[in-house]
Short mmCIF file of C-alpha atoms and ligand atoms in Angstrom, two decimals:
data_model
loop_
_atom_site.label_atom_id
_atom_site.label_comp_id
_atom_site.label_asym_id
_atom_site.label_seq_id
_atom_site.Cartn_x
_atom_site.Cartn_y
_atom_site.Cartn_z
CA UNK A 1 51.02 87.86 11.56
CA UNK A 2 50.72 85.79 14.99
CA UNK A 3 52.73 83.02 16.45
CA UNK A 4 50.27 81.77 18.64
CA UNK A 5 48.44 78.96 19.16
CA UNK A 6 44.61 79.65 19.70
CA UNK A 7 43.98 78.87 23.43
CA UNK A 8 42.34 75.42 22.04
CA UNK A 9 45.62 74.38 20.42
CA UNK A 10 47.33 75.08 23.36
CA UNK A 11 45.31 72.83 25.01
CA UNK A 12 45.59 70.65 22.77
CA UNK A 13 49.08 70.62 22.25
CA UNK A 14 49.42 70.35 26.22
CA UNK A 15 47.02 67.62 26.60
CA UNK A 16 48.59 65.40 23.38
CA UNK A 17 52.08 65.83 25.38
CA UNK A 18 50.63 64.75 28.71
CA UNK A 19 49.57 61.38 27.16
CA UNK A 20 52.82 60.65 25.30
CA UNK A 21 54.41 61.24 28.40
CA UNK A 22 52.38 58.73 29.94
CA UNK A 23 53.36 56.40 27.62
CA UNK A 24 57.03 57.55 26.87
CA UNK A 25 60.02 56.62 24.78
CA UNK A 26 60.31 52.73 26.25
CA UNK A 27 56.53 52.23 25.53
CA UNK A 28 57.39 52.64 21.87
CA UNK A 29 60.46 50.94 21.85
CA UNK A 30 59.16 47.54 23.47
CA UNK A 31 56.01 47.07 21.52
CA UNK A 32 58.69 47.67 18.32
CA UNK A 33 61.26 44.97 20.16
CA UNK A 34 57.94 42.55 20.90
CA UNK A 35 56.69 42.67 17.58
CA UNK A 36 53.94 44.19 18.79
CA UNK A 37 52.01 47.59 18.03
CA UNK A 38 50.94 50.76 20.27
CA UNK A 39 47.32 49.62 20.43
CA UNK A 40 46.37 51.04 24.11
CA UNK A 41 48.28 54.54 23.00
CA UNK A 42 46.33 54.74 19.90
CA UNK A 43 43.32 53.67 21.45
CA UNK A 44 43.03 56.21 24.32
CA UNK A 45 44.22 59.12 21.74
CA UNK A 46 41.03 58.13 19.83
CA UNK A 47 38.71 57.91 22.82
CA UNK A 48 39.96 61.43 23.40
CA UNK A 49 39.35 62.53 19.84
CA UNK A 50 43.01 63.08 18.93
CA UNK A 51 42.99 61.42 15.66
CA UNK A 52 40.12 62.65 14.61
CA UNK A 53 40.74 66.37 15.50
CA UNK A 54 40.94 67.19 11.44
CA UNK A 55 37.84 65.16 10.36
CA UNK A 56 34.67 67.14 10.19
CA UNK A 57 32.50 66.98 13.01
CA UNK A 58 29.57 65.39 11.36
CA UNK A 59 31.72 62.34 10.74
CA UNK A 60 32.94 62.31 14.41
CA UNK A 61 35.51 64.35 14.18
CA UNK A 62 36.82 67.69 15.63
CA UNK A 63 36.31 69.93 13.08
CA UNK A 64 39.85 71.24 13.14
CA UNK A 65 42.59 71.27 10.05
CA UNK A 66 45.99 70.00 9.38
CA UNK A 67 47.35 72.73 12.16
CA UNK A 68 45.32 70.70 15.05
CA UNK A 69 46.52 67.18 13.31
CA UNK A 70 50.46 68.51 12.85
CA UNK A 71 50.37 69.33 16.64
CA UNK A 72 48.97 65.80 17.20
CA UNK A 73 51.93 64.31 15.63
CA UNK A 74 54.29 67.20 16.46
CA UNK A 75 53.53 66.09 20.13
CA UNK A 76 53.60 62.55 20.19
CA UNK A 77 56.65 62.98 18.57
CA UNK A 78 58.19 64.94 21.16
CA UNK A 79 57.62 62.28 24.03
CA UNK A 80 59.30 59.75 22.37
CA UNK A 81 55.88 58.12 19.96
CA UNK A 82 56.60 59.22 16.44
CA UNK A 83 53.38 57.74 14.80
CA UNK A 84 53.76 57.01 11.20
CA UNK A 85 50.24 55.80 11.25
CA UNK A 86 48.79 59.23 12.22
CA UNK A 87 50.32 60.75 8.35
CA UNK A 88 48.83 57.54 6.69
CA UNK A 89 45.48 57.14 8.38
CA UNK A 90 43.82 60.75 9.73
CA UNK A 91 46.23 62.57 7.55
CA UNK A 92 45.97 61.06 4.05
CA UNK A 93 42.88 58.80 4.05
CA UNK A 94 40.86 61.17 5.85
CA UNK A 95 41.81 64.19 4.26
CA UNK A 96 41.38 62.19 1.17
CA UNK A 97 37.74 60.40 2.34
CA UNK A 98 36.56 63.77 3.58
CA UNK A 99 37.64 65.77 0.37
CA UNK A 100 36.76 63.72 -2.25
CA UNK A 101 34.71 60.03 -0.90
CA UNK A 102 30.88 59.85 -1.76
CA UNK A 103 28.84 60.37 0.98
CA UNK A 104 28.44 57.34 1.61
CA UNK A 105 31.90 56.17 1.90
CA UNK A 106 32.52 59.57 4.53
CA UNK A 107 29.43 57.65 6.38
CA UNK A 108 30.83 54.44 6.24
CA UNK A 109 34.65 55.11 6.51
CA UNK A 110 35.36 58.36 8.80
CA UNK A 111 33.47 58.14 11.82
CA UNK A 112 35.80 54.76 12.76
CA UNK A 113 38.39 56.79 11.32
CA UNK A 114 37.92 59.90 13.79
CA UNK A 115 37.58 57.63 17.30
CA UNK A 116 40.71 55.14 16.41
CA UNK A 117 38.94 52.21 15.82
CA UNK A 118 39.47 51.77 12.28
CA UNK A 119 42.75 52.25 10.21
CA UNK A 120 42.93 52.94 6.49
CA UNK A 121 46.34 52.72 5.37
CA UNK A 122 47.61 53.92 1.74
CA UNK A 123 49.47 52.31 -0.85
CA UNK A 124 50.83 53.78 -4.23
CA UNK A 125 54.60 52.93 -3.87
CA UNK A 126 55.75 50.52 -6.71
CA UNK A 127 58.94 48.46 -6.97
CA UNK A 128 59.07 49.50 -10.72
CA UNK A 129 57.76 52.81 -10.50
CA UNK A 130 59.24 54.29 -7.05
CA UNK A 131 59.37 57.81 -6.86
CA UNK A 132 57.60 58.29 -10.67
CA UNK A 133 54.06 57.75 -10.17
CA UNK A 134 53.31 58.03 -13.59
CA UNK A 135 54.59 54.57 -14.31
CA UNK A 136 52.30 52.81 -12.02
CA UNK A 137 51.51 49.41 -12.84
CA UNK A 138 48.81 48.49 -11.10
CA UNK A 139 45.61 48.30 -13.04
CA UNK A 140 42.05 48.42 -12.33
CA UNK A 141 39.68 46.85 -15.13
CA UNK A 142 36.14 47.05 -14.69
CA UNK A 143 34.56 43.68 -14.11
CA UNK A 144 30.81 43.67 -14.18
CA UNK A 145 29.50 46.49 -12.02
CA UNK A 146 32.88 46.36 -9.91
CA UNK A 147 36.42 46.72 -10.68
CA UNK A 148 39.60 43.93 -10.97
CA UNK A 149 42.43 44.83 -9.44
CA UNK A 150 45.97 43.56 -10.36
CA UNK A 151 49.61 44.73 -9.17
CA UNK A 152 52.13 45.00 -6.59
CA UNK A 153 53.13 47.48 -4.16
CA UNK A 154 56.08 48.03 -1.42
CA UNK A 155 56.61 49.21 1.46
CA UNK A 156 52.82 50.11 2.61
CA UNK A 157 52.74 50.57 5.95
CA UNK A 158 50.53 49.26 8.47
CA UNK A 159 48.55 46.84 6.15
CA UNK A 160 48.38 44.61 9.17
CA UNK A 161 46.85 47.07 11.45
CA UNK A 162 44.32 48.45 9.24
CA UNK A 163 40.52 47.10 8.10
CA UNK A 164 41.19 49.37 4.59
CA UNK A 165 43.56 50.19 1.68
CA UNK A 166 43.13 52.68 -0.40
CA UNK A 167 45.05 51.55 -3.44
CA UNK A 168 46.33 53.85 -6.02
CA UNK A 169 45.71 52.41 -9.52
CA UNK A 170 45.72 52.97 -13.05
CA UNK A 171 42.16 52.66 -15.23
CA UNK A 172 41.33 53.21 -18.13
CA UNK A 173 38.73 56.13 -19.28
CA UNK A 174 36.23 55.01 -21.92
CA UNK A 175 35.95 57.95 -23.32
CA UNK A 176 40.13 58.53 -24.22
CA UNK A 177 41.35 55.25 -23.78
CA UNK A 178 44.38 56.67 -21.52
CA UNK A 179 45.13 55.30 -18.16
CA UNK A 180 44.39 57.58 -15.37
CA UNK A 181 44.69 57.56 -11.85
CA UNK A 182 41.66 56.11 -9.15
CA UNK A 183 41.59 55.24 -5.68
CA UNK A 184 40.32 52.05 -4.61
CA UNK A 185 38.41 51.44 -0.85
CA UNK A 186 40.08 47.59 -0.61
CA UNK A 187 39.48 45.92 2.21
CA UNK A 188 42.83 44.28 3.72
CA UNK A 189 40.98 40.78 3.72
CA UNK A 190 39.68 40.79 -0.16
CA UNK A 191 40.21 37.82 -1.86
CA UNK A 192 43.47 38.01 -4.25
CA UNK A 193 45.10 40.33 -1.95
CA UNK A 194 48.39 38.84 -0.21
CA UNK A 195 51.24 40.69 1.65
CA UNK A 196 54.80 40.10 3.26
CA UNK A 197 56.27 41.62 5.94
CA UNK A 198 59.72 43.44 4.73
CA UNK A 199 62.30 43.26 7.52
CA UNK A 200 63.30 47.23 8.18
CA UNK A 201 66.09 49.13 9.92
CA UNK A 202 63.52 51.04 12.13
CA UNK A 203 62.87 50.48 15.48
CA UNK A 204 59.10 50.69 15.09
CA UNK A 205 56.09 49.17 16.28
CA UNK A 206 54.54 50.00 13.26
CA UNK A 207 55.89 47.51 9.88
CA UNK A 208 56.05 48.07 5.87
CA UNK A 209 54.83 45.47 3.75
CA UNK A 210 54.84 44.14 -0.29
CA UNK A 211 51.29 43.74 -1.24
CA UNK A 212 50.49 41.84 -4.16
CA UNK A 213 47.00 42.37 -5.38
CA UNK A 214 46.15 39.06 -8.00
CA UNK A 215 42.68 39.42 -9.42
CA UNK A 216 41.07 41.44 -6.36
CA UNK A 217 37.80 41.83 -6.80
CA UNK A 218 36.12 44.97 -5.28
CA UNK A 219 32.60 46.46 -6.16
CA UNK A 220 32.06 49.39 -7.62
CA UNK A 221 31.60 51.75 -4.86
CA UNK A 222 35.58 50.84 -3.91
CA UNK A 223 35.92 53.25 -6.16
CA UNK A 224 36.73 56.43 -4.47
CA UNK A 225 34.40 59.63 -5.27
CA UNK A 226 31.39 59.89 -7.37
CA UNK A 227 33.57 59.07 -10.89
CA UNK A 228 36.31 58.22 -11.89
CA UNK A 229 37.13 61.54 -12.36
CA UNK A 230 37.69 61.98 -8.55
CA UNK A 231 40.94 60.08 -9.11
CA UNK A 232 43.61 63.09 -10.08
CA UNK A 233 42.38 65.64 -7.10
CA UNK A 234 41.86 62.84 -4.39
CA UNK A 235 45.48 61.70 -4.98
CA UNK A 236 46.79 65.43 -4.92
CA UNK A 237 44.63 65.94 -1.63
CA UNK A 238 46.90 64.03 0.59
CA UNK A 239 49.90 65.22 -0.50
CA UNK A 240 49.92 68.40 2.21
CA UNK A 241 48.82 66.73 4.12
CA UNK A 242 50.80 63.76 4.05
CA UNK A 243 53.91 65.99 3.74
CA UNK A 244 52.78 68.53 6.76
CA UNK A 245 52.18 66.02 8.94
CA UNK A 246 55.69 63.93 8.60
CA UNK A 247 57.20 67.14 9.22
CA UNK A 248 55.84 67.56 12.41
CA UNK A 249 56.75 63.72 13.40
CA UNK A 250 60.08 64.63 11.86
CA UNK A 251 60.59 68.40 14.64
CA UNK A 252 58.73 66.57 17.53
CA UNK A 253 61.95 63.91 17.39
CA UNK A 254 64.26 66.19 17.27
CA UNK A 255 62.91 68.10 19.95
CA UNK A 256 62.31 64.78 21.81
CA UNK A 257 66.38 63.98 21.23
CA UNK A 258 67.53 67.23 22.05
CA UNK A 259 65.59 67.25 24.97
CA UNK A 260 66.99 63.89 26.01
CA UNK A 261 70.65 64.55 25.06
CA UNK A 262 70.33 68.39 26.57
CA UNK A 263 69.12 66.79 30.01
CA UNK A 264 72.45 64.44 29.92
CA UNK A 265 74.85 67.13 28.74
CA UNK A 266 73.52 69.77 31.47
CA UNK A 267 74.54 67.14 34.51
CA UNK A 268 77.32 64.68 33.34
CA UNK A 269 80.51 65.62 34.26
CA UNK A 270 83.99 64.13 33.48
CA UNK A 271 86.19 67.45 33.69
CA UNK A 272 86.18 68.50 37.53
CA UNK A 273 83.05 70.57 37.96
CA UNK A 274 82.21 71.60 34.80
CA UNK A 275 79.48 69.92 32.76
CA UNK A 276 80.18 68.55 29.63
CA UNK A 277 77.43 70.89 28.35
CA UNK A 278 79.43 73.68 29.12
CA UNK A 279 82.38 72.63 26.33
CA UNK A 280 81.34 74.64 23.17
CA UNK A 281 82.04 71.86 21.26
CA UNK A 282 79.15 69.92 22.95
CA UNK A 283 76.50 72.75 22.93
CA UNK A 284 76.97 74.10 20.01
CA UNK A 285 76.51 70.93 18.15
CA UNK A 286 73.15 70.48 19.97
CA UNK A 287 72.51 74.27 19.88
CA UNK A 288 72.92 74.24 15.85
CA UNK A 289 70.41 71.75 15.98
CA UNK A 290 68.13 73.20 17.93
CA UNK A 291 67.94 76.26 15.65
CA UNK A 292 67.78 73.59 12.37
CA UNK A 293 64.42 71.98 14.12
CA UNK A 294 62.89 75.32 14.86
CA UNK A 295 62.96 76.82 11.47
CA UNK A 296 61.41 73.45 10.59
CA UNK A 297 58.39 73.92 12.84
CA UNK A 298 58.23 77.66 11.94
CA UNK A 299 57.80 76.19 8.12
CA UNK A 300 54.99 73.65 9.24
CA UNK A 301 53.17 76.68 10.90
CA UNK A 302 53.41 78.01 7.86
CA UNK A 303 52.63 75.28 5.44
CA UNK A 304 49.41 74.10 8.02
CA UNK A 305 48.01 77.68 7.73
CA UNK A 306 48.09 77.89 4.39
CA UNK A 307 46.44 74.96 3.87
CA UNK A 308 43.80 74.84 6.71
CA UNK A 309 42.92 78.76 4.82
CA UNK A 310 42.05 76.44 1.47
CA UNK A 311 45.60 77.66 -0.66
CA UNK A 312 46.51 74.39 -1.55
CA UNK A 313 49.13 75.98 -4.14
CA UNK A 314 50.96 77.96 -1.33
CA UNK A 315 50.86 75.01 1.12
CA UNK A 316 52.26 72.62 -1.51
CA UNK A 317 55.36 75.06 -1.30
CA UNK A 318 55.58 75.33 2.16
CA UNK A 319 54.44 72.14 2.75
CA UNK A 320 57.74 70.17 0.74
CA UNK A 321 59.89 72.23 1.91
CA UNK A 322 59.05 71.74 5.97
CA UNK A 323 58.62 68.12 4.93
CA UNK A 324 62.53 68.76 3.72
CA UNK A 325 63.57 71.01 6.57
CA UNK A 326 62.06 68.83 9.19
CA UNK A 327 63.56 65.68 7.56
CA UNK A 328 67.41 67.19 7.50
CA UNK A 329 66.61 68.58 11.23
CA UNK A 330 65.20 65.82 12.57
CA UNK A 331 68.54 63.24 11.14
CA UNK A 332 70.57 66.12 12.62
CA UNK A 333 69.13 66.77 16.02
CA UNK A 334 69.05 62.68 16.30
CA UNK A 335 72.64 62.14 15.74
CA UNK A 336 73.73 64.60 17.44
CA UNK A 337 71.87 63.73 20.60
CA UNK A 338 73.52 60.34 20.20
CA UNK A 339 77.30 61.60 19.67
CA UNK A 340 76.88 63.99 22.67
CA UNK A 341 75.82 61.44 24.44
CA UNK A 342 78.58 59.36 23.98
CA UNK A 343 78.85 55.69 24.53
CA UNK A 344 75.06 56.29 26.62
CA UNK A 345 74.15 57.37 23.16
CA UNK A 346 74.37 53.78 21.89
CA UNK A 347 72.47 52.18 24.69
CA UNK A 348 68.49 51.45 24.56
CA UNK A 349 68.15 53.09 27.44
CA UNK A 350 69.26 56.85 26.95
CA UNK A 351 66.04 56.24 23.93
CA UNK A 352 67.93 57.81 21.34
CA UNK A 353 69.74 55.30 19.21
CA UNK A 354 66.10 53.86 18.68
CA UNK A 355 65.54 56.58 16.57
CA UNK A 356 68.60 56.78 14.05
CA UNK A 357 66.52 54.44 11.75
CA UNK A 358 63.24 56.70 11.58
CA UNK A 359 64.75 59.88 11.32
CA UNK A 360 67.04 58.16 8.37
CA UNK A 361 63.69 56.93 6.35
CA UNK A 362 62.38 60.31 7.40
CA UNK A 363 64.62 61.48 4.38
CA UNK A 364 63.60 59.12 2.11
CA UNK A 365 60.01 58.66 2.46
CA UNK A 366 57.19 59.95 2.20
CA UNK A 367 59.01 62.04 -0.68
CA UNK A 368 62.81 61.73 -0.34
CA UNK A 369 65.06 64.93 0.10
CA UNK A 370 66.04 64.97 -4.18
CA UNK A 371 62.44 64.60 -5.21
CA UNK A 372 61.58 67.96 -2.84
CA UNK A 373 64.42 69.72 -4.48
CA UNK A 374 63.34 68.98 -7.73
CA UNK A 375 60.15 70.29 -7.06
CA UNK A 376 61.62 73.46 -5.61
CA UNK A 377 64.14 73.71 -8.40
CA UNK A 378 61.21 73.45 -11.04
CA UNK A 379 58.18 75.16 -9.24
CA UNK A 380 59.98 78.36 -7.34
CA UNK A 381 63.66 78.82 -9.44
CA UNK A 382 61.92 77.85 -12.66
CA UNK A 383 64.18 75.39 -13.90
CA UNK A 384 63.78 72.73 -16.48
CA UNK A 385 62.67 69.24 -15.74
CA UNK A 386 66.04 66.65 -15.71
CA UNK A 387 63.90 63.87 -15.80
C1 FAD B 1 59.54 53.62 6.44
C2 FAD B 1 58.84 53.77 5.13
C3 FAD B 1 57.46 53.79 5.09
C4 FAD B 1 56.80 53.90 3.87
N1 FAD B 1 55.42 53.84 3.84
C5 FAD B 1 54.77 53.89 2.66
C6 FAD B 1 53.35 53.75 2.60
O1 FAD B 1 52.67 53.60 3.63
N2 FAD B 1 52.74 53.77 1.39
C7 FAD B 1 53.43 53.95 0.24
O2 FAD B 1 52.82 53.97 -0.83
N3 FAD B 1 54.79 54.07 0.24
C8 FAD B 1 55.48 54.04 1.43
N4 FAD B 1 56.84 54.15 1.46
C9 FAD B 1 57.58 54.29 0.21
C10 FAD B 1 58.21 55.68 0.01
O3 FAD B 1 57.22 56.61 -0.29
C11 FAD B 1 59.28 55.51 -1.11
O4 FAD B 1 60.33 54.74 -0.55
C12 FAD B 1 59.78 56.84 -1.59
O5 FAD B 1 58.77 57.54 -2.27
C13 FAD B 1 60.99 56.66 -2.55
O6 FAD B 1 60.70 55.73 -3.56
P1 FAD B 1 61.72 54.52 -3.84
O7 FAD B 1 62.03 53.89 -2.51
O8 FAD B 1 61.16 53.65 -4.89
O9 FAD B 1 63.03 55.22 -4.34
P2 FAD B 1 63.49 55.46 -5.89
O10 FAD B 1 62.41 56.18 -6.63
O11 FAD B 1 64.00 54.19 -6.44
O12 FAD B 1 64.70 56.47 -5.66
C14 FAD B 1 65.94 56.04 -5.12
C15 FAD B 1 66.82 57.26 -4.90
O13 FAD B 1 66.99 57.98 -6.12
C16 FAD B 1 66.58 59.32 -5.97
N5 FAD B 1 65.91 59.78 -7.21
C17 FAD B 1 64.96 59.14 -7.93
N6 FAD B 1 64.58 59.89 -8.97
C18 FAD B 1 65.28 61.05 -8.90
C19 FAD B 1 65.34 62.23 -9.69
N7 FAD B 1 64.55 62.41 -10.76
N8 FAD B 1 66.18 63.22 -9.30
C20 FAD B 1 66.98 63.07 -8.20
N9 FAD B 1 66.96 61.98 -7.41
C21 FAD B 1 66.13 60.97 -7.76
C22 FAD B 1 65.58 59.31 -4.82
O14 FAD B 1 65.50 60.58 -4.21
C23 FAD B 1 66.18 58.25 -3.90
O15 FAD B 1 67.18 58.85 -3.09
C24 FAD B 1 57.54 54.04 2.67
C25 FAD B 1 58.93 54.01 2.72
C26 FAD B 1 59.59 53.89 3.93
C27 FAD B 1 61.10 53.86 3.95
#
């Protein structure tokens, strides 16, 4: 058993954290407040081969796993840039692309992918469904040689930023006549396929939107994989990922707020000499959290080994419950940066505040806190199914 980074994650890890820093807390915050998005940050992270560090390097990528893309994010994070982009683009539609596209969709799709000039963003959220996925109502029909595409989905993220959609939708299989799963390759300017910006609590540059996809017409090889068979394992393939990833975002802010709020507390003094860092009921708050966060990135180790040595079953484990640890430390380590803080808490400037909306969704999405306990309750304790 090791702790360690390999020297080439440490340098990584160092390097990542060097060009957050560059950027910084207030970076993030004003492209949210201008409505606009962290293009130049995202840019120069692909020129340096950051967001490609898990795509293999025939594509363009680095060659790494989930363990070099988790310390991407982790990092990032940390300097004040939590990324949701990095779990939907590199994390789940490359993972997903590199897994289980054709060929010729890994040609087409990952090398853009792997240097930042191309987003794919994913969509299977549905206002009827929500967290049930098997009541999905968007259908594919086949249409010709290509596929119709009808439905609605909410709160997809970065539809505006991206070229690419990969849809999740329901077909049907000649052979059984049930509805399965398949992933659709849409492009974000098909014909048929509208969106609207929802207004969110988060401070973010990066926005959720309701797509409504109205006789979208996409050829045949939209379809993700050789068959439609592909459908089932692709979707399952992003999952760890998805969830390992979000953890990380989830410990690097609450390392980034306990940094910030540790910094304050250390040097602010209203009591005589004393710092208000040295009343217990200041550092232990932040100290409590602290802890909370580590065990969280102890479980993404964890989880991100697991899966980067192919045990998908293990990593599923690990992987909800950092996703559920990191979510719970993160919300902690946030608010309690902001109450130590005190009235500085609330202000833009102390960069901390900003964050009370992410680290809130954080528990909600990409799987909220219940739907992780479920899964532990049912797949580890061995409890019935409530639902
Ligand atoms: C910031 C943000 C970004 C997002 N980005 C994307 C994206 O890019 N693509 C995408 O497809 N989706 C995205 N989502 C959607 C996200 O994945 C869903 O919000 C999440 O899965 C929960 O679904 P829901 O909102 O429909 O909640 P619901 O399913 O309606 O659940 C509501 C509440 O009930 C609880 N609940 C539901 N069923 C059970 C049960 N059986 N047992 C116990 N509790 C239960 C839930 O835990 C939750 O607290 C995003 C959401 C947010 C907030």
């Amino acid at each position: 058993m090791t702790f360690d980074l390999t020297p080439e994650q440490d340098q990584l890890r160092d390097a990542v954290r060097a060009l957050g820093r560059r950027y910084g807390h207030s970076y993030f915050v004003e492209k949210a407040r201008a409505g606009e998005h962290t293009t130049e940050l995202w840019a120069e992270a692909g020129r340096l081969g950051y967001l490609g560090v898990n795509i293999p390097t025939e594509y363009g990528g680095g060659g790494g796993g989930i363990t070099e893309l988790a310390i991407v994010c982790e990092e990032l994070a940390a300097t004040g840039c939590p990324l949701l982009l990095l779990v939907v683009s590199p994390a789940i539609a490359a993972t997903v692309l590199s897994r289980h596209g054709t060929e010729e969709q890994r040609k087409r799709h990952l090398p853009g992918l792997a240097d930042g000039s191309q987003k794919i963003v994913f969509a299977i959220t549905e206002p009827e469904a929500g967290s049930n996925f098997h009541r999905l109502g968007t259908v594919a029909r086949r249409d010709g040689d290509g596929w119709l595409l009808n439905g609605r989905k909410c709160y997809i993220s970065g539809v505006d930023e991206a070229g690419h959609v990969l849809v999740v939708a329901r077909t049907e299989d000649s052979s059984t006549g049930k509805l399965k799963p398949a992933l659709f390759l849409v492009p974000t300017d098909a014909a048929g396929l509208t969106r609207s910006k929802l207004d969110m609590e988060i401070v973010s540059p990066e926005n959720q939107f309701l797509l409504y996809l109205d006789d979208v017409r996409v050829p045949a090889d939209a379809l993700l994989g050789e068959s439609l068979d592909a459908g089932l394992p692709a979707l399952f393939a992003g999952l760890n990922p998805e969830r390992i990833t979000v953890a990380a975002m989830g410990a690097g802010t609450g390392r980034y707020a306990i940094e910030r709020a540790s910094e304050y507390t250390a040097t602010r003094k209203v009591w005589g000499g004393r710092s208000i860092g040295s009343h217990q009921g200041v550092s232990h708050p932040l100290a409590h959290a602290a802890v909370q966060v580590e065990l969280a990135r102890l479980m993404i180790q964890k989880a991100a080994t697991l899966y980067d040595a192919g045990r998908d079953l293990e990593a599923g484990v690990s992987g909800n419950m950092a996703k559920y640890a990191a979510g719970e430390a993160a919300a902690l380590a946030v608010d309690t940066a902001v109450q130590v803080l005190g009235g500085a808490g609330m202000t833009t400037e102390y960069g901390v505040a900003t964050l009370l909306g992410a680290v809130r969704a954080g528990r909600i999405a990409p799987v909220s806190r219940e739907m992780i306990l479920n899964f532990v309750a049912q797949h580890v304790l061995g409890q019935q199914k409530s639902y």
